[in-house]
Amino acid sequence: SAEIGVIGREGKQQTAAMLNWLVTVLGIFICVPLLLFMAAPYIRRYVAGGVCKSTAKLNGKVVVITGANTGIGKETARDLAQRGARVIIACRDMAKGEAAACEIRAETGNQQVIVKKLDLAHTKSIREFAENFLAEEKELHILINNAGVMLCPYSKTADGFEMHLGVNHLGHFLLTFLLLESLKQSAPARIVNVSSLGHHGGRIRFHDLQGEKCYNWGLAYCHSKLANVLFTRELARHLQGTGVTANSLHPGSVYSELVRHSILMTLLWKTFSFFLKTPREGAQTSVYCAVAEELESVTGQYFSDCRPAYVSSQGRDDELAKKLWNVSCELLGIQWD
């Protein structure tokens, strides 16, 4: 009977331990979601980042935004149209561009939202866009080089440039060159280049600029974003005294179509979308750089969340910036003094 009593006590102890374990597990399953639910607004507020608080109006101003048919480009176009600007959406997909323009016109009541064909992977298209723009528009006050590609399998543009470098850097380099006189004549004017935090992982590999010897789609994107920062830095130096400023920015990690070339990244983006900025949140720094009154004479800087941000040592290398500038001119067959 003593043995039975011991076994009985052990059974009760095991049962109690099991109940305690179940209560603990149940508590975790209840408390963790509850805590996350309560913290959700604060998490979202942190993820959203900086907000452009400027109330500046842009009536009578002309804006060109590349890749504004979707994502942060579209939201930037929406915001600037709301401020009264004449917004030109420069994009490759005309159907998406027209749909975006129609939506923005209907929402803002601004009928001066226009779509123009621009394929940054083809220098002929870039030149045709610039030629048509200069023939039709008398002024240009804001140029936002927003379009970009990311995580592309190895491919080349129509002119033989590696796709990331060709679209993200060289395409915008040429477009800016062709529109620069219009910007100068319209001064004060601004150039805004959308770069990325990814520039910290970038290197300008002059010995293999087109990635023919060694290619990694993730690093190729980072290289092109570093090129954006260096281009902005050197461009600001060239524009001193003209009344035209040039700044670059990191929009944040945004839930957009930019990762469409990677199935894995697309799945990750969908899974963790709660922790990513919406396109409208991601557009805030672009809008800030385009309209904020306090940036009227600020140039050559890099921003994130509507405030100055840290630039990598490579991105602060003036000699590297000058060399990339000269090589870019050679590749594009232009003379830019």
mmCIF file of C-alpha atoms in Angstrom:
data_model
loop_
_atom_site.group_PDB
_atom_site.id
_atom_site.type_symbol
_atom_site.label_atom_id
_atom_site.label_comp_id
_atom_site.label_asym_id
_atom_site.label_seq_id
_atom_site.Cartn_x
_atom_site.Cartn_y
_atom_site.Cartn_z
ATOM 1 C CA SER A 1 0.000 0.000 0.000
ATOM 2 C CA ALA A 2 2.966 2.275 0.683
ATOM 3 C CA GLU A 3 4.210 1.682 -2.852
ATOM 4 C CA ILE A 4 0.771 2.462 -4.210
ATOM 5 C CA GLY A 5 0.755 5.701 -2.215
ATOM 6 C CA VAL A 6 4.150 6.712 -3.661
ATOM 7 C CA ILE A 7 3.030 5.913 -7.190
ATOM 8 C CA GLY A 8 -0.146 7.900 -6.572
ATOM 9 C CA ARG A 9 1.819 10.921 -5.405
ATOM 10 C CA GLU A 10 4.198 10.676 -8.382
ATOM 11 C CA GLY A 11 1.213 10.469 -10.712
ATOM 12 C CA LYS A 12 -0.319 13.564 -9.178
ATOM 13 C CA GLN A 13 3.013 15.403 -9.457
ATOM 14 C CA GLN A 14 3.345 14.415 -13.117
ATOM 15 C CA THR A 15 -0.231 15.502 -13.761
ATOM 16 C CA ALA A 16 0.385 18.825 -12.027
ATOM 17 C CA ALA A 17 3.597 19.332 -13.988
ATOM 18 C CA MET A 18 1.768 18.562 -17.230
ATOM 19 C CA LEU A 19 -1.000 21.012 -16.324
ATOM 20 C CA ASN A 20 1.582 23.686 -15.482
ATOM 21 C CA TRP A 21 3.271 23.085 -18.837
ATOM 22 C CA LEU A 22 -0.043 23.317 -20.685
ATOM 23 C CA VAL A 23 -0.952 26.529 -18.834
ATOM 24 C CA THR A 24 2.467 28.022 -19.704
ATOM 25 C CA VAL A 25 2.167 27.083 -23.363
ATOM 26 C CA LEU A 26 -1.409 28.359 -23.501
ATOM 27 C CA GLY A 27 -0.285 31.580 -21.826
ATOM 28 C CA ILE A 28 2.423 32.070 -24.437
ATOM 29 C CA PHE A 29 -0.004 31.446 -27.289
ATOM 30 C CA ILE A 30 -2.421 33.965 -25.814
ATOM 31 C CA CYS A 31 -0.010 36.599 -24.485
ATOM 32 C CA VAL A 32 2.412 36.832 -27.418
ATOM 33 C CA PRO A 33 -0.275 37.584 -30.035
ATOM 34 C CA LEU A 34 -1.959 39.934 -27.557
ATOM 35 C CA LEU A 35 1.306 41.801 -26.947
ATOM 36 C CA LEU A 36 1.987 41.969 -30.683
ATOM 37 C CA PHE A 37 -1.525 43.263 -31.279
ATOM 38 C CA MET A 38 -1.045 45.948 -28.643
ATOM 39 C CA ALA A 39 2.395 46.860 -29.985
ATOM 40 C CA ALA A 40 1.326 46.819 -33.654
ATOM 41 C CA PRO A 41 0.591 50.569 -33.937
ATOM 42 C CA TYR A 42 3.983 51.412 -32.437
ATOM 43 C CA ILE A 43 5.770 48.916 -34.689
ATOM 44 C CA ARG A 44 4.024 50.336 -37.763
ATOM 45 C CA ARG A 45 4.864 53.889 -36.717
ATOM 46 C CA TYR A 46 8.533 52.934 -36.390
ATOM 47 C CA VAL A 47 8.563 51.064 -39.711
ATOM 48 C CA ALA A 48 6.867 53.977 -41.511
ATOM 49 C CA GLY A 49 9.813 56.224 -40.714
ATOM 50 C CA GLY A 50 10.045 59.928 -41.461
ATOM 51 C CA VAL A 51 7.227 61.978 -42.928
ATOM 52 C CA CYS A 52 7.582 65.032 -45.165
ATOM 53 C CA LYS A 53 5.858 67.827 -43.263
ATOM 54 C CA SER A 54 6.322 70.511 -45.893
ATOM 55 C CA THR A 55 3.139 72.143 -47.149
ATOM 56 C CA ALA A 56 4.870 73.704 -50.158
ATOM 57 C CA LYS A 57 2.718 74.188 -53.256
ATOM 58 C CA LEU A 58 4.053 73.510 -56.744
ATOM 59 C CA ASN A 59 1.599 75.393 -58.925
ATOM 60 C CA GLY A 60 3.282 76.249 -62.230
ATOM 61 C CA LYS A 61 6.174 73.846 -61.578
ATOM 62 C CA VAL A 62 7.102 71.041 -63.973
ATOM 63 C CA VAL A 63 8.245 67.684 -62.599
ATOM 64 C CA VAL A 64 9.640 64.603 -64.337
ATOM 65 C CA ILE A 65 9.585 61.316 -62.401
ATOM 66 C CA THR A 66 11.016 58.158 -63.938
ATOM 67 C CA GLY A 67 9.278 54.869 -63.181
ATOM 68 C CA ALA A 68 6.257 56.613 -61.672
ATOM 69 C CA ASN A 69 3.744 54.068 -62.955
ATOM 70 C CA THR A 70 4.060 51.991 -59.783
ATOM 71 C CA GLY A 71 5.523 51.840 -56.272
ATOM 72 C CA ILE A 72 7.147 54.845 -54.618
ATOM 73 C CA GLY A 73 7.401 56.640 -57.949
ATOM 74 C CA LYS A 74 3.631 56.564 -58.342
ATOM 75 C CA GLU A 75 3.108 57.791 -54.774
ATOM 76 C CA THR A 76 5.646 60.572 -55.322
ATOM 77 C CA ALA A 77 3.756 61.605 -58.458
ATOM 78 C CA ARG A 78 0.479 61.549 -56.513
ATOM 79 C CA ASP A 79 1.876 63.803 -53.781
ATOM 80 C CA LEU A 80 3.420 66.336 -56.157
ATOM 81 C CA ALA A 81 0.280 66.402 -58.300
ATOM 82 C CA GLN A 82 -1.704 67.128 -55.135
ATOM 83 C CA ARG A 83 0.574 70.132 -54.635
ATOM 84 C CA GLY A 84 -0.364 71.454 -58.077
ATOM 85 C CA ALA A 85 2.641 70.474 -60.167
ATOM 86 C CA ARG A 86 2.554 69.474 -63.802
ATOM 87 C CA VAL A 87 3.794 65.897 -63.412
ATOM 88 C CA ILE A 88 5.309 63.918 -66.257
ATOM 89 C CA ILE A 89 5.396 60.191 -65.611
ATOM 90 C CA ALA A 90 8.314 58.820 -67.617
ATOM 91 C CA CYS A 91 8.046 55.039 -67.885
ATOM 92 C CA ARG A 92 8.518 52.024 -70.137
ATOM 93 C CA ASP A 93 5.087 50.441 -69.641
ATOM 94 C CA MET A 94 2.683 52.954 -71.161
ATOM 95 C CA ALA A 95 -0.437 50.972 -70.186
ATOM 96 C CA LYS A 96 0.523 50.980 -66.491
ATOM 97 C CA GLY A 97 1.598 54.594 -66.822
ATOM 98 C CA GLU A 98 -1.766 55.679 -68.235
ATOM 99 C CA ALA A 99 -3.622 53.732 -65.534
ATOM 100 C CA ALA A 100 -1.541 55.413 -62.817
ATOM 101 C CA ALA A 101 -1.993 58.873 -64.361
ATOM 102 C CA CYS A 102 -5.760 58.370 -64.673
ATOM 103 C CA GLU A 103 -5.974 57.340 -61.016
ATOM 104 C CA ILE A 104 -3.894 60.333 -59.863
ATOM 105 C CA ARG A 105 -5.874 62.795 -61.980
ATOM 106 C CA ALA A 106 -9.143 61.485 -60.584
ATOM 107 C CA GLU A 107 -7.946 61.584 -56.971
ATOM 108 C CA THR A 108 -6.166 64.955 -57.017
ATOM 109 C CA GLY A 109 -8.264 66.816 -59.585
ATOM 110 C CA ASN A 110 -4.996 67.800 -61.274
ATOM 111 C CA GLN A 111 -5.348 67.176 -65.007
ATOM 112 C CA GLN A 112 -1.700 68.021 -65.649
ATOM 113 C CA VAL A 113 -0.468 64.471 -65.072
ATOM 114 C CA ILE A 114 1.001 63.184 -68.308
ATOM 115 C CA VAL A 115 2.652 59.935 -69.390
ATOM 116 C CA LYS A 116 5.660 59.816 -71.706
ATOM 117 C CA LYS A 117 7.527 56.796 -73.037
ATOM 118 C CA LEU A 118 10.977 56.233 -71.538
ATOM 119 C CA ASP A 119 13.016 53.041 -71.613
ATOM 120 C CA LEU A 120 16.126 53.540 -69.493
ATOM 121 C CA ALA A 121 17.605 50.324 -70.900
ATOM 122 C CA HIS A 122 17.903 51.954 -74.330
ATOM 123 C CA THR A 123 19.844 55.185 -74.905
ATOM 124 C CA LYS A 124 17.883 55.826 -78.102
ATOM 125 C CA SER A 125 14.651 55.928 -76.074
ATOM 126 C CA ILE A 126 16.256 58.254 -73.517
ATOM 127 C CA ARG A 127 17.357 60.658 -76.233
ATOM 128 C CA GLU A 128 13.920 60.563 -77.878
ATOM 129 C CA PHE A 129 12.229 61.294 -74.553
ATOM 130 C CA ALA A 130 14.538 64.243 -73.862
ATOM 131 C CA GLU A 131 14.135 65.612 -77.385
ATOM 132 C CA ASN A 132 10.332 65.460 -77.160
ATOM 133 C CA PHE A 133 10.314 66.938 -73.673
ATOM 134 C CA LEU A 134 12.483 69.902 -74.660
ATOM 135 C CA ALA A 135 10.282 70.522 -77.698
ATOM 136 C CA GLU A 136 7.055 70.477 -75.678
ATOM 137 C CA GLU A 137 7.994 71.900 -72.268
ATOM 138 C CA LYS A 138 9.488 75.303 -71.586
ATOM 139 C CA GLU A 139 10.688 74.562 -68.044
ATOM 140 C CA LEU A 140 11.770 71.765 -65.714
ATOM 141 C CA HIS A 141 11.934 72.425 -62.001
ATOM 142 C CA ILE A 142 12.258 68.957 -60.464
ATOM 143 C CA LEU A 143 13.793 65.794 -61.926
ATOM 144 C CA ILE A 144 13.336 62.669 -59.819
ATOM 145 C CA ASN A 145 15.426 59.744 -61.032
ATOM 146 C CA ASN A 146 13.339 57.080 -59.346
ATOM 147 C CA ALA A 147 13.094 54.084 -61.713
ATOM 148 C CA GLY A 148 15.230 51.059 -61.048
ATOM 149 C CA VAL A 149 15.710 47.331 -61.419
ATOM 150 C CA MET A 150 16.752 44.898 -58.713
ATOM 151 C CA LEU A 151 17.972 41.290 -58.500
ATOM 152 C CA CYS A 152 17.902 40.744 -62.268
ATOM 153 C CA PRO A 153 19.367 37.582 -63.781
ATOM 154 C CA TYR A 154 22.420 38.545 -65.812
ATOM 155 C CA SER A 155 21.380 40.502 -68.872
ATOM 156 C CA LYS A 156 22.408 43.563 -70.819
ATOM 157 C CA THR A 157 20.669 46.689 -72.030
ATOM 158 C CA ALA A 158 20.215 47.448 -75.730
ATOM 159 C CA ASP A 159 23.563 49.260 -75.614
ATOM 160 C CA GLY A 160 25.488 46.404 -73.994
ATOM 161 C CA PHE A 161 25.534 47.621 -70.391
ATOM 162 C CA GLU A 162 24.909 45.265 -67.473
ATOM 163 C CA MET A 163 21.239 45.780 -66.641
ATOM 164 C CA HIS A 164 21.552 47.182 -63.091
ATOM 165 C CA LEU A 165 24.352 49.571 -64.028
ATOM 166 C CA GLY A 166 22.702 50.475 -67.333
ATOM 167 C CA VAL A 167 19.237 51.295 -65.973
ATOM 168 C CA ASN A 168 19.920 52.474 -62.425
ATOM 169 C CA HIS A 169 23.002 54.562 -63.167
ATOM 170 C CA LEU A 170 23.888 55.125 -66.815
ATOM 171 C CA GLY A 171 20.294 55.624 -67.981
ATOM 172 C CA HIS A 172 19.676 58.323 -65.390
ATOM 173 C CA PHE A 173 23.133 59.797 -65.967
ATOM 174 C CA LEU A 174 22.293 60.336 -69.646
ATOM 175 C CA LEU A 175 18.761 61.589 -68.952
ATOM 176 C CA THR A 176 20.064 64.155 -66.460
ATOM 177 C CA PHE A 177 22.713 65.305 -68.925
ATOM 178 C CA LEU A 178 20.140 65.819 -71.670
ATOM 179 C CA LEU A 179 17.710 67.737 -69.434
ATOM 180 C CA LEU A 180 20.284 69.776 -67.534
ATOM 181 C CA GLU A 181 20.041 73.000 -69.551
ATOM 182 C CA SER A 182 16.285 73.083 -69.000
ATOM 183 C CA LEU A 183 16.857 72.653 -65.257
ATOM 184 C CA LYS A 184 19.431 75.456 -65.218
ATOM 185 C CA GLN A 185 17.152 77.806 -67.110
ATOM 186 C CA SER A 186 14.318 77.017 -64.673
ATOM 187 C CA ALA A 187 16.435 77.474 -61.528
ATOM 188 C CA PRO A 188 15.957 77.178 -58.664
ATOM 189 C CA ALA A 189 15.567 73.526 -59.582
ATOM 190 C CA ARG A 190 16.253 70.171 -57.964
ATOM 191 C CA ILE A 191 17.526 66.754 -59.010
ATOM 192 C CA VAL A 192 16.613 63.856 -56.725
ATOM 193 C CA ASN A 193 18.313 60.480 -57.191
ATOM 194 C CA VAL A 194 16.740 57.465 -55.483
ATOM 195 C CA SER A 195 19.583 55.296 -54.195
ATOM 196 C CA SER A 196 19.498 52.740 -51.370
ATOM 197 C CA LEU A 197 21.027 51.664 -48.082
ATOM 198 C CA GLY A 198 22.385 48.873 -50.277
ATOM 199 C CA HIS A 199 25.066 51.274 -51.505
ATOM 200 C CA HIS A 200 27.023 50.323 -48.376
ATOM 201 C CA GLY A 201 27.603 46.891 -49.954
ATOM 202 C CA GLY A 202 28.554 48.298 -53.347
ATOM 203 C CA ARG A 203 31.905 48.619 -55.072
ATOM 204 C CA ILE A 204 32.749 50.207 -58.410
ATOM 205 C CA ARG A 205 34.620 47.411 -60.165
ATOM 206 C CA PHE A 206 36.176 49.269 -63.083
ATOM 207 C CA HIS A 207 38.027 46.108 -64.168
ATOM 208 C CA ASP A 208 34.671 44.333 -64.645
ATOM 209 C CA LEU A 209 32.081 47.109 -64.827
ATOM 210 C CA GLN A 210 29.681 45.050 -66.963
ATOM 211 C CA GLY A 211 29.902 41.975 -64.737
ATOM 212 C CA GLU A 212 31.172 39.737 -67.527
ATOM 213 C CA LYS A 213 33.874 38.078 -65.394
ATOM 214 C CA CYS A 214 31.944 37.738 -62.150
ATOM 215 C CA TYR A 215 28.259 38.451 -61.543
ATOM 216 C CA ASN A 216 26.045 38.372 -58.477
ATOM 217 C CA TRP A 217 22.560 39.851 -58.871
ATOM 218 C CA GLY A 218 22.436 41.129 -55.299
ATOM 219 C CA LEU A 219 25.828 42.814 -55.414
ATOM 220 C CA ALA A 220 25.139 44.192 -58.892
ATOM 221 C CA TYR A 221 22.202 46.118 -57.425
ATOM 222 C CA CYS A 222 24.390 47.434 -54.586
ATOM 223 C CA HIS A 223 27.079 48.523 -57.063
ATOM 224 C CA SER A 224 24.516 50.511 -59.048
ATOM 225 C CA LYS A 225 23.163 52.178 -55.898
ATOM 226 C CA LEU A 226 26.685 53.224 -54.909
ATOM 227 C CA ALA A 227 26.992 54.672 -58.411
ATOM 228 C CA ASN A 228 23.853 56.752 -57.690
ATOM 229 C CA VAL A 229 25.451 58.230 -54.573
ATOM 230 C CA LEU A 230 28.752 58.969 -56.325
ATOM 231 C CA PHE A 231 26.954 60.484 -59.327
ATOM 232 C CA THR A 232 24.989 62.772 -57.014
ATOM 233 C CA ARG A 233 28.132 63.867 -55.222
ATOM 234 C CA GLU A 234 30.000 64.750 -58.408
ATOM 235 C CA LEU A 235 26.900 66.241 -60.040
ATOM 236 C CA ALA A 236 26.484 68.623 -57.099
ATOM 237 C CA ARG A 237 30.072 69.766 -57.588
ATOM 238 C CA HIS A 238 29.469 70.420 -61.295
ATOM 239 C CA LEU A 239 26.283 72.358 -60.531
ATOM 240 C CA GLN A 240 27.751 74.791 -58.003
ATOM 241 C CA GLY A 241 26.486 78.301 -58.656
ATOM 242 C CA THR A 242 23.784 77.240 -61.136
ATOM 243 C CA GLY A 243 20.817 77.252 -58.756
ATOM 244 C CA VAL A 244 20.278 73.524 -59.361
ATOM 245 C CA THR A 245 20.764 71.142 -56.438
ATOM 246 C CA ALA A 246 21.285 67.365 -56.480
ATOM 247 C CA ASN A 247 20.639 65.002 -53.578
ATOM 248 C CA SER A 248 20.251 61.234 -53.194
ATOM 249 C CA LEU A 249 18.233 59.155 -50.769
ATOM 250 C CA HIS A 250 17.347 55.780 -49.303
ATOM 251 C CA PRO A 251 13.546 55.272 -49.401
ATOM 252 C CA GLY A 252 13.569 52.441 -46.872
ATOM 253 C CA SER A 253 12.563 48.807 -47.286
ATOM 254 C CA VAL A 254 9.359 49.165 -49.270
ATOM 255 C CA TYR A 255 6.714 46.610 -50.171
ATOM 256 C CA SER A 256 6.745 47.074 -53.944
ATOM 257 C CA GLU A 257 7.306 45.286 -57.253
ATOM 258 C CA LEU A 258 11.052 45.938 -57.194
ATOM 259 C CA VAL A 259 11.851 42.373 -56.020
ATOM 260 C CA ARG A 260 9.730 40.747 -58.759
ATOM 261 C CA HIS A 261 12.778 39.074 -60.364
ATOM 262 C CA SER A 262 13.371 36.925 -57.263
ATOM 263 C CA ILE A 263 10.758 34.358 -56.205
ATOM 264 C CA LEU A 264 12.415 34.003 -52.791
ATOM 265 C CA MET A 265 12.469 37.744 -52.137
ATOM 266 C CA THR A 266 8.871 38.067 -53.340
ATOM 267 C CA LEU A 267 7.780 35.413 -50.816
ATOM 268 C CA LEU A 268 9.786 37.064 -48.033
ATOM 269 C CA TRP A 269 8.344 40.481 -48.917
ATOM 270 C CA LYS A 270 4.790 39.076 -48.722
ATOM 271 C CA THR A 271 5.477 37.213 -45.482
ATOM 272 C CA PHE A 272 7.007 40.192 -43.707
ATOM 273 C CA SER A 273 5.006 42.958 -45.393
ATOM 274 C CA PHE A 274 3.879 44.212 -41.974
ATOM 275 C CA PHE A 275 7.494 45.197 -41.279
ATOM 276 C CA LEU A 276 7.972 46.968 -44.617
ATOM 277 C CA LYS A 277 7.037 50.475 -45.630
ATOM 278 C CA THR A 278 4.065 51.000 -47.882
ATOM 279 C CA PRO A 279 4.856 52.747 -51.193
ATOM 280 C CA ARG A 280 3.356 55.961 -49.796
ATOM 281 C CA GLU A 281 5.596 55.761 -46.730
ATOM 282 C CA GLY A 282 8.563 54.956 -48.935
ATOM 283 C CA ALA A 283 7.898 58.026 -51.086
ATOM 284 C CA GLN A 284 8.190 60.461 -48.177
ATOM 285 C CA THR A 285 11.927 61.109 -48.482
ATOM 286 C CA SER A 286 11.675 61.583 -52.253
ATOM 287 C CA VAL A 287 8.951 64.179 -51.689
ATOM 288 C CA TYR A 288 10.984 65.770 -48.901
ATOM 289 C CA CYS A 289 14.036 66.182 -51.115
ATOM 290 C CA ALA A 290 11.855 67.599 -53.888
ATOM 291 C CA VAL A 291 9.890 70.203 -51.920
ATOM 292 C CA ALA A 292 11.262 70.898 -48.424
ATOM 293 C CA GLU A 293 11.998 74.608 -48.057
ATOM 294 C CA GLU A 294 15.002 73.975 -45.810
ATOM 295 C CA LEU A 295 16.747 72.056 -48.614
ATOM 296 C CA GLU A 296 16.598 74.933 -51.096
ATOM 297 C CA SER A 297 20.389 75.364 -51.097
ATOM 298 C CA VAL A 298 21.396 71.914 -49.786
ATOM 299 C CA THR A 299 23.203 69.799 -52.385
ATOM 300 C CA GLY A 300 25.354 66.695 -52.669
ATOM 301 C CA GLN A 301 23.775 65.091 -49.591
ATOM 302 C CA TYR A 302 22.216 61.709 -48.852
ATOM 303 C CA PHE A 303 18.946 61.348 -46.933
ATOM 304 C CA SER A 304 16.834 58.674 -45.272
ATOM 305 C CA ASP A 305 13.558 59.093 -43.385
ATOM 306 C CA CYS A 306 13.532 62.803 -44.272
ATOM 307 C CA ARG A 307 16.845 63.565 -42.593
ATOM 308 C CA PRO A 308 20.555 63.352 -43.452
ATOM 309 C CA ALA A 309 21.916 59.804 -43.308
ATOM 310 C CA TYR A 310 25.319 58.135 -43.118
ATOM 311 C CA VAL A 311 27.129 57.520 -46.400
ATOM 312 C CA SER A 312 29.636 54.691 -46.847
ATOM 313 C CA SER A 313 33.340 55.520 -47.137
ATOM 314 C CA GLN A 314 33.165 54.534 -50.819
ATOM 315 C CA GLY A 315 30.253 56.913 -51.304
ATOM 316 C CA ARG A 316 32.351 59.768 -49.868
ATOM 317 C CA ASP A 317 35.342 59.144 -52.126
ATOM 318 C CA ASP A 318 35.632 62.199 -54.387
ATOM 319 C CA GLU A 319 38.326 60.650 -56.579
ATOM 320 C CA LEU A 320 36.172 57.593 -57.131
ATOM 321 C CA ALA A 321 33.237 59.849 -57.987
ATOM 322 C CA LYS A 322 35.295 61.741 -60.578
ATOM 323 C CA LYS A 323 36.583 58.531 -62.132
ATOM 324 C CA LEU A 324 33.084 57.036 -62.380
ATOM 325 C CA TRP A 325 31.873 60.308 -63.927
ATOM 326 C CA ASN A 326 34.561 60.213 -66.626
ATOM 327 C CA VAL A 327 34.041 56.507 -67.367
ATOM 328 C CA SER A 328 30.260 57.041 -67.583
ATOM 329 C CA CYS A 329 30.762 59.850 -70.103
ATOM 330 C CA GLU A 330 33.025 57.602 -72.183
ATOM 331 C CA LEU A 331 30.531 54.731 -72.153
ATOM 332 C CA LEU A 332 27.681 57.029 -73.197
ATOM 333 C CA GLY A 333 29.725 58.964 -75.738
ATOM 334 C CA ILE A 334 29.043 62.359 -74.200
ATOM 335 C CA GLN A 335 31.163 65.321 -73.064
ATOM 336 C CA TRP A 336 30.068 66.743 -69.736
ATOM 337 C CA ASP A 337 32.410 69.422 -68.410
#
